[in-house]
CSV table of C-alpha atoms and ligand atoms in Angstrom, one decimal:
chain,number,residue,atom,x,y,z
R,755,MET,CA,-49.7,38.8,-94.7
R,756,ARG,CA,-51.6,36.0,-93.0
R,757,GLN,CA,-49.4,33.3,-91.7
R,758,VAL,CA,-50.1,29.6,-91.4
R,759,THR,CA,-49.7,28.0,-88.2
R,760,VAL,CA,-48.4,24.6,-87.9
R,761,THR,CA,-51.7,23.4,-86.4
R,762,GLU,CA,-53.6,24.5,-89.7
R,763,HIS,CA,-50.8,23.0,-91.6
R,764,LEU,CA,-51.4,19.7,-90.0
R,765,LEU,CA,-55.0,20.0,-90.1
R,766,LEU,CA,-54.7,20.5,-94.0
R,767,HIS,CA,-52.7,17.3,-94.1
R,768,GLN,CA,-55.2,15.6,-92.2
R,769,THR,CA,-57.9,16.4,-94.5
R,770,LYS,CA,-55.8,15.3,-97.4
R,771,THR,CA,-55.5,11.8,-95.8
R,772,PRO,CA,-58.4,9.5,-96.4
R,773,ASP,CA,-59.5,7.8,-93.1
R,774,ALA,CA,-57.4,10.3,-90.9
R,775,SER,CA,-58.9,10.2,-87.3
R,776,GLY,CA,-57.0,13.0,-86.1
R,777,LYS,CA,-54.9,10.9,-83.6
R,778,PHE,CA,-51.7,11.8,-85.6
R,779,THR,CA,-52.5,15.5,-85.4
R,780,ALA,CA,-53.1,15.0,-81.7
R,781,LEU,CA,-49.6,13.4,-81.3
R,782,PHE,CA,-48.0,16.3,-83.1
R,783,TYR,CA,-49.8,18.8,-80.9
R,784,ASP,CA,-48.5,17.3,-77.8
R,785,LEU,CA,-45.1,16.8,-79.3
R,786,ILE,CA,-45.1,20.6,-80.0
R,787,LEU,CA,-46.1,21.6,-76.7
R,788,ALA,CA,-43.3,19.6,-75.0
R,789,ALA,CA,-40.7,21.3,-77.5
R,790,LYS,CA,-42.0,24.7,-76.6
R,791,THR,CA,-41.5,23.9,-73.0
R,792,ILE,CA,-38.0,22.8,-73.6
R,793,SER,CA,-37.3,25.9,-75.6
R,794,LYS,CA,-38.4,28.1,-73.2
R,795,THR,CA,-36.1,26.6,-70.5
R,796,MET,CA,-33.2,26.6,-73.1
R,797,ASN,CA,-33.6,30.4,-73.6
R,798,LYS,CA,-32.9,31.0,-69.9
R,799,ALA,CA,-30.3,28.0,-69.5
R,800,GLY,CA,-27.4,30.3,-68.6
R,801,LEU,CA,-29.7,31.9,-65.6
R,802,LEU,CA,-30.9,28.5,-64.1
R,803,ASP,CA,-29.0,25.9,-62.6
R,804,ILE,CA,-29.2,23.7,-65.5
R,805,LEU,CA,-26.2,23.6,-67.4
R,806,GLY,CA,-23.2,21.2,-66.8
R,807,ALA,CA,-23.4,17.4,-66.4
R,808,THR,CA,-25.5,15.4,-64.1
R,809,GLY,CA,-22.4,13.1,-63.0
R,810,GLU,CA,-24.4,10.1,-64.9
R,811,ILE,CA,-23.1,8.2,-67.7
R,812,ASN,CA,-25.9,7.2,-70.1
R,813,VAL,CA,-26.4,4.0,-72.3
R,814,GLN,CA,-24.2,5.4,-74.9
R,815,GLY,CA,-21.5,5.7,-72.4
R,816,GLU,CA,-21.6,9.5,-72.6
R,817,GLN,CA,-21.9,12.2,-69.8
R,818,VAL,CA,-25.7,13.0,-69.3
R,819,GLN,CA,-26.1,16.9,-69.5
R,820,LYS,CA,-28.7,18.4,-66.9
R,821,LEU,CA,-30.5,19.7,-70.1
R,822,ASP,CA,-30.5,16.3,-71.6
R,823,ALA,CA,-32.1,14.8,-68.6
R,824,TYR,CA,-34.6,17.7,-68.4
R,825,ALA,CA,-35.6,17.4,-72.2
R,826,ASN,CA,-36.1,13.6,-71.8
R,827,ARG,CA,-38.2,14.1,-68.8
R,828,VAL,CA,-40.6,16.7,-70.5
R,829,LEU,CA,-41.1,14.7,-73.8
R,830,ILE,CA,-41.8,11.4,-71.7
R,831,HIS,CA,-44.1,13.1,-69.2
R,832,ARG,CA,-46.1,14.7,-71.9
R,833,MET,CA,-46.0,12.2,-74.5
R,834,GLU,CA,-47.0,9.3,-72.5
R,835,ARG,CA,-50.4,10.8,-71.9
R,836,THR,CA,-51.3,11.5,-75.5
R,837,GLY,CA,-53.4,8.3,-75.8
R,838,VAL,CA,-52.2,7.7,-79.2
R,839,LEU,CA,-48.9,5.9,-78.5
R,840,CYS,CA,-48.0,2.4,-77.3
R,841,ALA,CA,-44.4,3.0,-76.7
R,842,ILE,CA,-41.5,5.5,-76.5
R,843,ALA,CA,-37.9,5.1,-77.2
R,844,SER,CA,-35.5,7.8,-76.1
R,845,GLU,CA,-31.6,8.1,-76.9
R,846,GLU,CA,-31.3,8.4,-73.1
R,847,ASN,CA,-33.1,5.3,-72.0
R,848,ALA,CA,-31.5,1.8,-72.3
R,849,ASP,CA,-34.8,0.1,-73.2
R,850,PHE,CA,-38.2,1.2,-74.7
R,851,LEU,CA,-40.8,2.5,-72.6
R,852,ARG,CA,-44.4,1.0,-72.7
R,853,ILE,CA,-47.1,3.3,-72.0
R,854,PRO,CA,-48.2,3.0,-68.5
R,855,ALA,CA,-51.4,1.1,-68.2
R,856,GLN,CA,-53.3,4.2,-66.6
R,857,TYR,CA,-53.1,6.1,-69.8
R,858,LYS,CA,-54.9,5.3,-73.2
R,859,GLN,CA,-52.9,3.2,-75.6
R,860,GLY,CA,-52.6,3.9,-79.5
R,861,GLU,CA,-51.0,2.7,-82.5
R,862,TYR,CA,-48.0,5.0,-82.9
R,863,ILE,CA,-44.4,4.7,-81.5
R,864,LEU,CA,-42.4,7.8,-80.9
R,865,ILE,CA,-38.5,7.7,-81.0
R,866,PHE,CA,-36.5,10.8,-80.1
R,867,ASP,CA,-33.1,12.1,-79.2
R,868,PRO,CA,-34.1,14.6,-76.4
R,869,LEU,CA,-31.2,17.1,-76.9
R,870,ASP,CA,-29.1,16.2,-79.9
R,871,GLY,CA,-25.6,18.0,-79.8
R,872,SER,CA,-25.9,18.4,-75.8
R,873,SER,CA,-22.2,18.6,-75.5
R,874,ASN,CA,-22.2,22.1,-76.8
R,875,VAL,CA,-25.2,23.3,-74.7
R,876,ASP,CA,-22.9,25.0,-72.1
R,877,VAL,CA,-21.3,27.1,-74.8
R,878,ASN,CA,-24.7,28.3,-76.2
R,879,VAL,CA,-24.6,26.5,-79.4
R,880,ASN,CA,-27.7,25.3,-81.4
R,881,VAL,CA,-29.0,22.1,-80.3
R,882,GLY,CA,-32.2,20.0,-81.0
R,883,THR,CA,-34.8,17.2,-80.5
R,884,ILE,CA,-35.0,14.8,-83.4
R,885,PHE,CA,-38.0,12.6,-83.4
R,886,SER,CA,-39.3,9.9,-85.7
R,887,ILE,CA,-42.8,8.3,-85.8
R,888,LEU,CA,-43.8,4.8,-86.6
R,889,ARG,CA,-46.9,2.8,-86.6
R,890,ARG,CA,-46.8,-0.5,-84.5
R,891,LYS,CA,-46.9,-3.6,-86.6
R,892,SER,CA,-47.9,-6.2,-84.3
R,893,PRO,CA,-51.8,-6.4,-83.4
R,894,SER,CA,-52.9,-3.9,-80.8
R,895,ASN,CA,-54.1,-6.2,-78.5
R,896,ASN,CA,-50.6,-7.7,-78.1
R,897,ASP,CA,-48.1,-6.5,-75.8
R,898,VAL,CA,-45.8,-3.9,-77.9
R,899,THR,CA,-42.3,-5.6,-78.5
R,900,LEU,CA,-39.0,-4.5,-79.7
R,901,GLY,CA,-39.6,-5.8,-82.9
R,902,ASP,CA,-42.4,-3.1,-83.3
R,903,ILE,CA,-39.7,-0.6,-82.8
R,904,LEU,CA,-36.8,-1.9,-85.0
R,905,GLN,CA,-38.2,-0.8,-88.1
R,906,SER,CA,-36.0,0.4,-91.3
R,907,GLY,CA,-36.4,4.1,-92.0
R,908,VAL,CA,-38.6,3.7,-95.2
R,909,GLU,CA,-41.4,2.7,-92.8
R,910,GLN,CA,-41.4,6.0,-90.8
R,911,VAL,CA,-44.8,7.7,-91.0
R,912,ALA,CA,-43.2,11.0,-90.0
R,913,ALA,CA,-39.9,12.6,-88.8
R,914,GLY,CA,-38.5,15.8,-88.0
R,915,TYR,CA,-36.6,18.0,-85.4
R,916,PHE,CA,-37.0,21.2,-83.3
R,917,LEU,CA,-33.8,23.4,-83.6
R,918,TYR,CA,-33.3,25.4,-80.3
R,919,GLY,CA,-30.9,28.4,-81.6
R,920,PRO,CA,-31.5,32.2,-82.3
R,921,SER,CA,-35.0,31.1,-83.0
R,922,THR,CA,-36.6,28.0,-82.4
R,923,MET,CA,-37.6,26.2,-85.5
R,924,LEU,CA,-39.7,23.0,-86.3
R,925,VAL,CA,-38.9,20.8,-89.6
R,926,TYR,CA,-40.9,17.9,-90.4
R,927,SER,CA,-42.4,15.7,-93.0
R,928,THR,CA,-45.0,13.3,-93.3
R,929,GLY,CA,-44.0,12.0,-96.5
R,930,ASP,CA,-45.3,15.0,-98.4
R,931,GLY,CA,-42.2,17.4,-98.6
R,932,VAL,CA,-40.3,19.0,-95.8
R,933,HIS,CA,-41.8,22.2,-94.2
R,934,GLY,CA,-40.1,24.7,-91.7
R,935,PHE,CA,-41.7,26.6,-88.9
R,936,THR,CA,-40.4,29.4,-86.8
R,937,LEU,CA,-41.6,29.8,-83.2
R,938,ASP,CA,-42.9,33.2,-82.7
R,939,PRO,CA,-42.4,33.7,-79.1
R,940,SER,CA,-44.7,36.6,-78.7
R,941,VAL,CA,-47.8,34.6,-79.5
R,942,GLY,CA,-46.2,31.0,-78.8
R,943,GLU,CA,-47.0,29.6,-82.2
R,944,PHE,CA,-45.0,27.9,-84.9
R,945,LEU,CA,-45.6,29.7,-88.2
R,946,LEU,CA,-44.9,28.4,-91.4
R,947,SER,CA,-41.4,30.2,-92.7
R,948,HIS,CA,-39.9,27.7,-94.9
R,949,PRO,CA,-42.5,25.7,-97.2
R,950,ASP,CA,-41.5,23.0,-99.3
R,951,LEU,CA,-37.8,23.0,-98.5
R,952,ARG,CA,-35.5,21.5,-101.1
R,953,ILE,CA,-31.7,20.6,-100.6
R,954,PRO,CA,-29.7,22.2,-103.5
R,955,GLU,CA,-28.6,19.1,-105.7
R,956,GLN,CA,-24.8,20.2,-105.4
R,957,GLY,CA,-23.3,21.4,-102.3
R,958,LYS,CA,-20.2,23.7,-101.6
R,959,VAL,CA,-19.7,22.9,-98.0
R,960,TYR,CA,-18.5,19.5,-96.3
R,961,SER,CA,-18.9,19.0,-92.6
R,962,VAL,CA,-17.0,16.4,-90.6
R,963,ASN,CA,-14.9,16.0,-87.7
R,964,GLU,CA,-11.5,16.2,-89.2
R,965,GLY,CA,-9.8,15.8,-86.0
R,966,TYR,CA,-10.3,12.0,-86.4
R,967,TYR,CA,-8.4,11.9,-89.8
R,968,GLN,CA,-5.6,9.5,-88.3
R,969,TYR,CA,-8.3,7.1,-87.2
R,970,TRP,CA,-10.0,6.7,-90.7
R,971,ASP,CA,-9.5,4.0,-93.2
R,972,ASP,CA,-8.0,5.0,-96.6
R,973,ALA,CA,-11.5,5.0,-98.3
R,974,THR,CA,-12.8,7.5,-95.8
R,975,ARG,CA,-9.5,9.6,-96.4
R,976,GLU,CA,-10.1,9.6,-99.9
R,977,VAL,CA,-13.9,10.8,-99.4
R,978,ILE,CA,-12.6,13.6,-97.4
R,979,GLU,CA,-9.7,14.5,-100.0
R,980,HIS,CA,-12.7,14.5,-102.8
R,981,PHE,CA,-14.2,17.5,-100.8
R,982,LYS,CA,-10.9,19.2,-100.0
R,983,GLY,CA,-9.3,19.0,-103.5
R,984,ASP,CA,-10.0,20.3,-106.7
R,985,ALA,CA,-11.0,17.0,-108.6
R,986,ASN,CA,-14.6,17.4,-107.7
R,987,PRO,CA,-17.5,19.2,-109.7
R,988,LEU,CA,-16.8,22.5,-108.1
R,989,GLY,CA,-13.1,22.3,-109.3
R,990,LYS,CA,-12.1,23.7,-106.1
R,991,PRO,CA,-12.0,22.8,-102.4
R,992,TYR,CA,-15.3,22.9,-100.6
R,993,SER,CA,-15.7,25.2,-97.5
R,994,ALA,CA,-15.5,23.4,-94.2
R,995,ARG,CA,-18.3,23.9,-91.6
R,996,TYR,CA,-18.6,21.9,-88.4
R,997,ILE,CA,-20.6,22.8,-85.4
R,998,GLY,CA,-20.4,19.5,-83.9
R,999,SER,CA,-24.3,19.5,-83.3
R,1000,LEU,CA,-25.6,17.1,-85.8
R,1001,VAL,CA,-29.1,18.8,-86.0
R,1002,ALA,CA,-27.6,22.1,-86.5
R,1003,ASP,CA,-24.9,21.0,-89.2
R,1004,PHE,CA,-27.8,19.3,-90.8
R,1005,HIS,CA,-30.1,22.0,-90.9
R,1006,ARG,CA,-27.5,24.3,-92.5
R,1007,GLY,CA,-27.0,21.7,-95.4
R,1008,LEU,CA,-30.8,21.3,-95.7
R,1009,LEU,CA,-31.1,25.2,-96.4
R,1010,ASN,CA,-27.9,25.8,-98.2
R,1011,GLY,CA,-26.6,22.6,-99.3
R,1012,GLY,CA,-23.6,20.4,-98.5
R,1013,ILE,CA,-22.7,17.2,-97.0
R,1014,TYR,CA,-22.6,16.2,-93.1
R,1015,MET,CA,-20.3,13.2,-92.4
R,1016,TYR,CA,-19.9,11.2,-89.5
R,1017,PRO,CA,-17.8,8.1,-90.8
R,1018,VAL,CA,-16.6,4.9,-88.8
R,1019,ASP,CA,-13.3,5.5,-87.1
R,1020,ASN,CA,-11.1,3.3,-84.9
R,1021,ARG,CA,-10.7,5.3,-82.0
R,1022,ASN,CA,-12.5,3.0,-80.0
R,1023,PRO,CA,-13.4,-0.6,-81.1
R,1024,GLY,CA,-16.9,-0.3,-79.2
R,1025,LYS,CA,-17.8,2.5,-82.0
R,1026,ALA,CA,-16.8,0.5,-84.8
R,1027,LYS,CA,-20.2,1.5,-86.5
R,1028,GLY,CA,-19.6,5.2,-86.0
R,1029,LYS,CA,-21.2,7.2,-83.2
R,1030,LEU,CA,-24.6,8.4,-84.5
R,1031,ARG,CA,-27.7,6.3,-83.8
R,1032,TYR,CA,-29.8,4.9,-86.5
R,1033,LEU,CA,-33.3,5.1,-84.9
R,1034,CYS,CA,-33.1,8.5,-83.4
R,1035,GLU,CA,-30.7,10.4,-85.4
R,1036,ALA,CA,-29.8,8.8,-88.8
R,1037,SER,CA,-33.1,7.5,-90.0
R,1038,PRO,CA,-35.3,10.5,-89.4
R,1039,LEU,CA,-32.7,13.0,-90.8
R,1040,ALA,CA,-32.6,10.5,-93.9
R,1041,TYR,CA,-36.3,10.8,-94.1
R,1042,ILE,CA,-36.0,14.6,-94.0
R,1043,ALA,CA,-33.1,14.7,-96.4
R,1044,GLU,CA,-34.8,12.5,-99.2
R,1045,GLN,CA,-38.2,14.3,-98.7
R,1046,ALA,CA,-36.2,17.5,-99.5
R,1047,GLY,CA,-34.6,15.9,-102.7
R,1048,GLY,CA,-31.3,15.1,-100.7
R,1049,ALA,CA,-29.8,11.9,-100.1
R,1050,ALA,CA,-28.2,9.7,-97.2
R,1051,THR,CA,-25.9,6.6,-97.1
R,1052,ASN,CA,-23.9,4.7,-94.6
R,1053,GLY,CA,-21.2,4.6,-97.3
R,1054,THR,CA,-22.7,1.8,-99.4
R,1055,LYS,CA,-26.5,1.7,-98.7
R,1056,ARG,CA,-29.1,4.0,-98.6
R,1057,ILE,CA,-29.9,4.8,-94.8
R,1058,LEU,CA,-33.5,4.5,-95.1
R,1059,GLU,CA,-33.4,0.9,-96.3
R,1060,LEU,CA,-31.2,-0.3,-93.2
R,1061,GLN,CA,-32.6,-2.9,-90.8
R,1062,PRO,CA,-31.8,-1.9,-87.2
R,1063,ASP,CA,-31.1,-5.1,-85.0
R,1064,GLU,CA,-30.9,-3.2,-81.8
R,1065,LEU,CA,-32.5,-0.2,-80.2
R,1066,HIS,CA,-29.3,1.9,-79.8
R,1067,GLU,CA,-27.6,0.6,-83.2
R,1068,ARG,CA,-24.8,3.0,-84.5
R,1069,VAL,CA,-24.5,3.7,-88.1
R,1070,PRO,CA,-22.1,5.8,-90.3
R,1071,LEU,CA,-23.9,8.6,-91.9
R,1072,PHE,CA,-23.5,10.8,-95.0
R,1073,ILE,CA,-26.1,13.1,-95.5
R,1074,GLY,CA,-27.2,16.0,-97.5
R,1075,SER,CA,-27.0,17.3,-101.0
R,1076,LYS,CA,-27.6,14.3,-103.7
R,1077,ASN,CA,-24.7,14.7,-105.8
R,1078,ASP,CA,-22.3,15.0,-103.0
R,1079,VAL,CA,-23.8,11.9,-101.2
R,1080,GLU,CA,-23.6,10.0,-104.4
R,1081,ALA,CA,-20.0,11.0,-104.8
R,1082,VAL,CA,-19.1,9.4,-101.3
R,1083,ALA,CA,-21.1,6.0,-102.1
R,1084,GLU,CA,-18.9,6.1,-105.5
R,1085,ILE,CA,-15.7,6.1,-103.7
R,1086,TYR,CA,-16.7,3.6,-101.0
R,1087,ASN,CA,-18.2,1.2,-103.7
R,1088,LYS,CA,-15.1,1.6,-105.9
R,1089,ARG,CA,-12.7,0.7,-103.0
R,1090,ARG,CA,-14.8,-2.3,-102.0
R,1091,SER,CA,-15.1,-3.7,-105.2
R,1092,THR,CA,-11.1,-3.3,-105.8
R,1093,ALA,CA,-10.6,-5.0,-102.2
R,1094,GLU,CA,-12.8,-8.0,-103.4
F,1758,FDP,P1,-23.5,15.1,-78.7
F,1758,FDP,O1,-22.5,14.0,-78.3
F,1758,FDP,O2,-23.0,16.5,-78.5
F,1758,FDP,O3,-24.9,14.8,-78.6
F,1758,FDP,O4,-25.3,12.6,-81.5
F,1758,FDP,C1,-24.1,13.0,-81.0
F,1758,FDP,C2,-23.5,14.2,-81.5
F,1758,FDP,O5,-23.4,15.1,-80.3
F,1758,FDP,C3,-23.9,15.0,-82.5
F,1758,FDP,O6,-24.9,16.1,-82.4
F,1758,FDP,C4,-22.8,15.6,-83.2
F,1758,FDP,O7,-22.6,15.8,-84.6
F,1758,FDP,C5,-21.8,14.5,-82.7
F,1758,FDP,O8,-22.2,13.7,-81.8
F,1758,FDP,C6,-20.1,15.1,-82.3
F,1758,FDP,O9,-19.6,14.1,-82.2
F,1758,FDP,P2,-17.8,14.6,-82.2
F,1758,FDP,O10,-17.7,15.3,-81.0
F,1758,FDP,O11,-17.2,13.1,-82.0
F,1758,FDP,O12,-17.6,15.3,-83.2
């Protein structure tokens, strides 16, 4: 059987888009190249001196893993030279980066989490690179500003992730469904393995760090009880699965259905909005979820309609099968209206 490469797939999308200039395809091409470089290093991680922490604390107040810093460097180095970007924002950098003057400027903005789930990397658990692509809003002869980057999820031009696991995968959407590709290491190409992915409407699995139970409010506890009890559409408890690597937990839900949750907790007043970042985690994954027929909420509002005020804004996230996400929103909305 002849297999479709990701480049062919992108070119097909390009021909379907009126006025397409090929710049977007070029952007993807470089992104894929960066991911292949990261993937290759990930495969040998246990043999290189690249596991463990660098000793630095990032803008999120978290330990920077050596592989985090490495993936960030690879992505920035490759992507600032594409000629189609005007700015890059990474989970690892406090501020967004303007494309240096010596390189050609473009109209797109790339936001990424270079290595999501990296606290798992030392134990050889799946991690990934999550990305979001936006188009700048201000005129191209003006200096790019933070306002160009603080866009709500509905405005994304494309989003997706690379998953580094037993095989390396690319899952992406340009607003025309969700497509999954698997890297064939023997030829170095991503081949279409999961066309038109659809999340099952009803899941059977819930995924949350239940160790934080005592730090949740009553509404959140009721949400979790909904999935653990038998007064749910299954009439029995859901199975629990939590890898602790968002991109891997999300990917399981995308393929098999279910819900991933990272609610607000009161462990630390600084994290009163939850842990996950809107621009580089919640928004791109919500775009993928919706494009695959699933849903994503912060509890009361659709993730894609939220407007971020800060580059590293955090947000609670409930994402996956439509029925399960709607059940969560129903519980939070009911609690909210009785409290009012
Ligand atoms: P990590 O800190 O390892 O990068 O994005 C942050 C994230 O991982 C998610 O990938 C993961 O789902 C979550 O944090 C795990 O957080 P907890 O350890 O608090 O459960």
